[in-house]
Amino acid sequence: MQSTAPVWLTDRVQLLDVLRGFAILGIFMMNLYGFSFYWAFTESEKAGMALARYDETVSFLHIMIFEGKFYSIFSLLFGVGFAIYLKKSGTEKNVLRLFKRRLVILLFIGIFHLLLWSGDIVSFYAILGFLLIPFRRFSNKELLILAGFCILSPIAWYALRMTFPGVLDVSQQMIGFSIKMDERLGVHSEKDLANALAGTDIFRMVRLNLDGIIWRYGDLLFQSRHFKVFGMFLVGFVVGRSEFYKHLAAKKSLLIKLCVAGFIIGLPANYLLALFQKQPGYYQLTANGMKQTIAYAIGVAPLAMGYCSLLALLYIQRGVKIFLDRLAPVGRMALTNYLMHTFIGILVFTKLGFGIQNWGPTILTIFALVVFAIQVLISTWWLRYFRFGPVEWIWRQLTYGNRMAIKKQNSKNIQNQYA
């Protein structure tokens, strides 16, 4: 019986790491709204920020270009990873056992992250990852049909909640419970919450983030994020099982069609999404909220697929490939870099660090690009001497139950290292 082991370095598909690196940038761009507490500023405070005259336009573009698209790419890659995992050597029982252990460890990493920042998505991925296992024997056609149903189902679910308010929606009860828990700690408004989370009392911050776990999962349920993420999991599983990404040149015609369709459908829908989000009402189950739900369901997944297809087409071009490969080290250390964003957020935006409280979307965009450029440099340097990112190294050791050397021995042995 062959034993299961991590993916070999020579078996890694560089494009997948490039896409992960690309997704990390977009996720950080949107998460900065949370890290910086921009959501708690009054309109007068926002107007007094540096470069504030550009902020409304930049925020609109963030919604149109970034919001939802990059976690969708990451969700797709999660599904691809599941397909790759199933192809590992060893019995199916052994492989699934390791995959489940991998998810459990990821869940605990996510729970730890939630104590520092309630916007974590890792624990959510780990929970939904278990639901992939029963679908491993479905045909590609069945999986794609189910994926389409999942991606579009938030429209029907939102309509049902509008028709029967409060009856079908446990998510609002969870959010309400979290708010009541915060009030016991003297937090009665968004401004109170932001001041507490950005203060110097780390124990109070962790206590509020504990309450925030309930709020976070209530919010994810309200947004029907489970349907959206799982739908992209299934698409990724089909892509991974077919090894589509290994035959880009042969699939160029299909990639062009996917790219064109993704942008033709995605850009107008996301433009409307950005317009609709300028008006309140989503959480109050209003007609405008329904418009947002429809625009999101129709536009986000196609545009995410359009981005992936465009990058794949560019990756075929040798000159562009050399440039895009610079993103791969960030993708290989995706979990480390994702978690590092939270520590950067705490350092920069809370009083435990610099306590900066006057950056709007324009400055945050510049900041995100600078941080990402630094992560590219650091990840490239790190992987020159080490085989894994630090968090990935811990994750893999716990998954496989044995100690793995993290340092590379020498350049001649690189091909014999685990990736």
Tab-separated table of C-alpha atoms in Angstrom, residues 28 32 344-345 348-349 359 362-372:
chain	number	residue	atom	x	y	z
A	28	PHE	CA	-6.919	42.140	1.589
A	32	LEU	CA	-9.137	46.704	4.963
A	344	ILE	CA	-0.813	44.139	10.121
A	345	GLY	CA	-4.334	45.504	10.650
A	348	VAL	CA	-1.532	49.814	11.966
A	349	PHE	CA	-5.120	50.619	12.972
A	359	TRP	CA	-7.532	56.496	6.089
A	362	THR	CA	-8.094	55.764	-1.590
A	363	ILE	CA	-5.286	55.614	0.972
A	364	LEU	CA	-6.276	52.055	1.895
A	365	THR	CA	-5.894	51.027	-1.742
A	366	ILE	CA	-2.368	52.418	-1.872
A	367	PHE	CA	-1.616	50.751	1.457
A	368	ALA	CA	-2.907	47.384	0.200
A	369	LEU	CA	-0.680	47.540	-2.886
A	370	VAL	CA	2.382	48.434	-0.793
A	371	VAL	CA	1.741	45.632	1.704
A	372	PHE	CA	1.148	43.147	-1.112
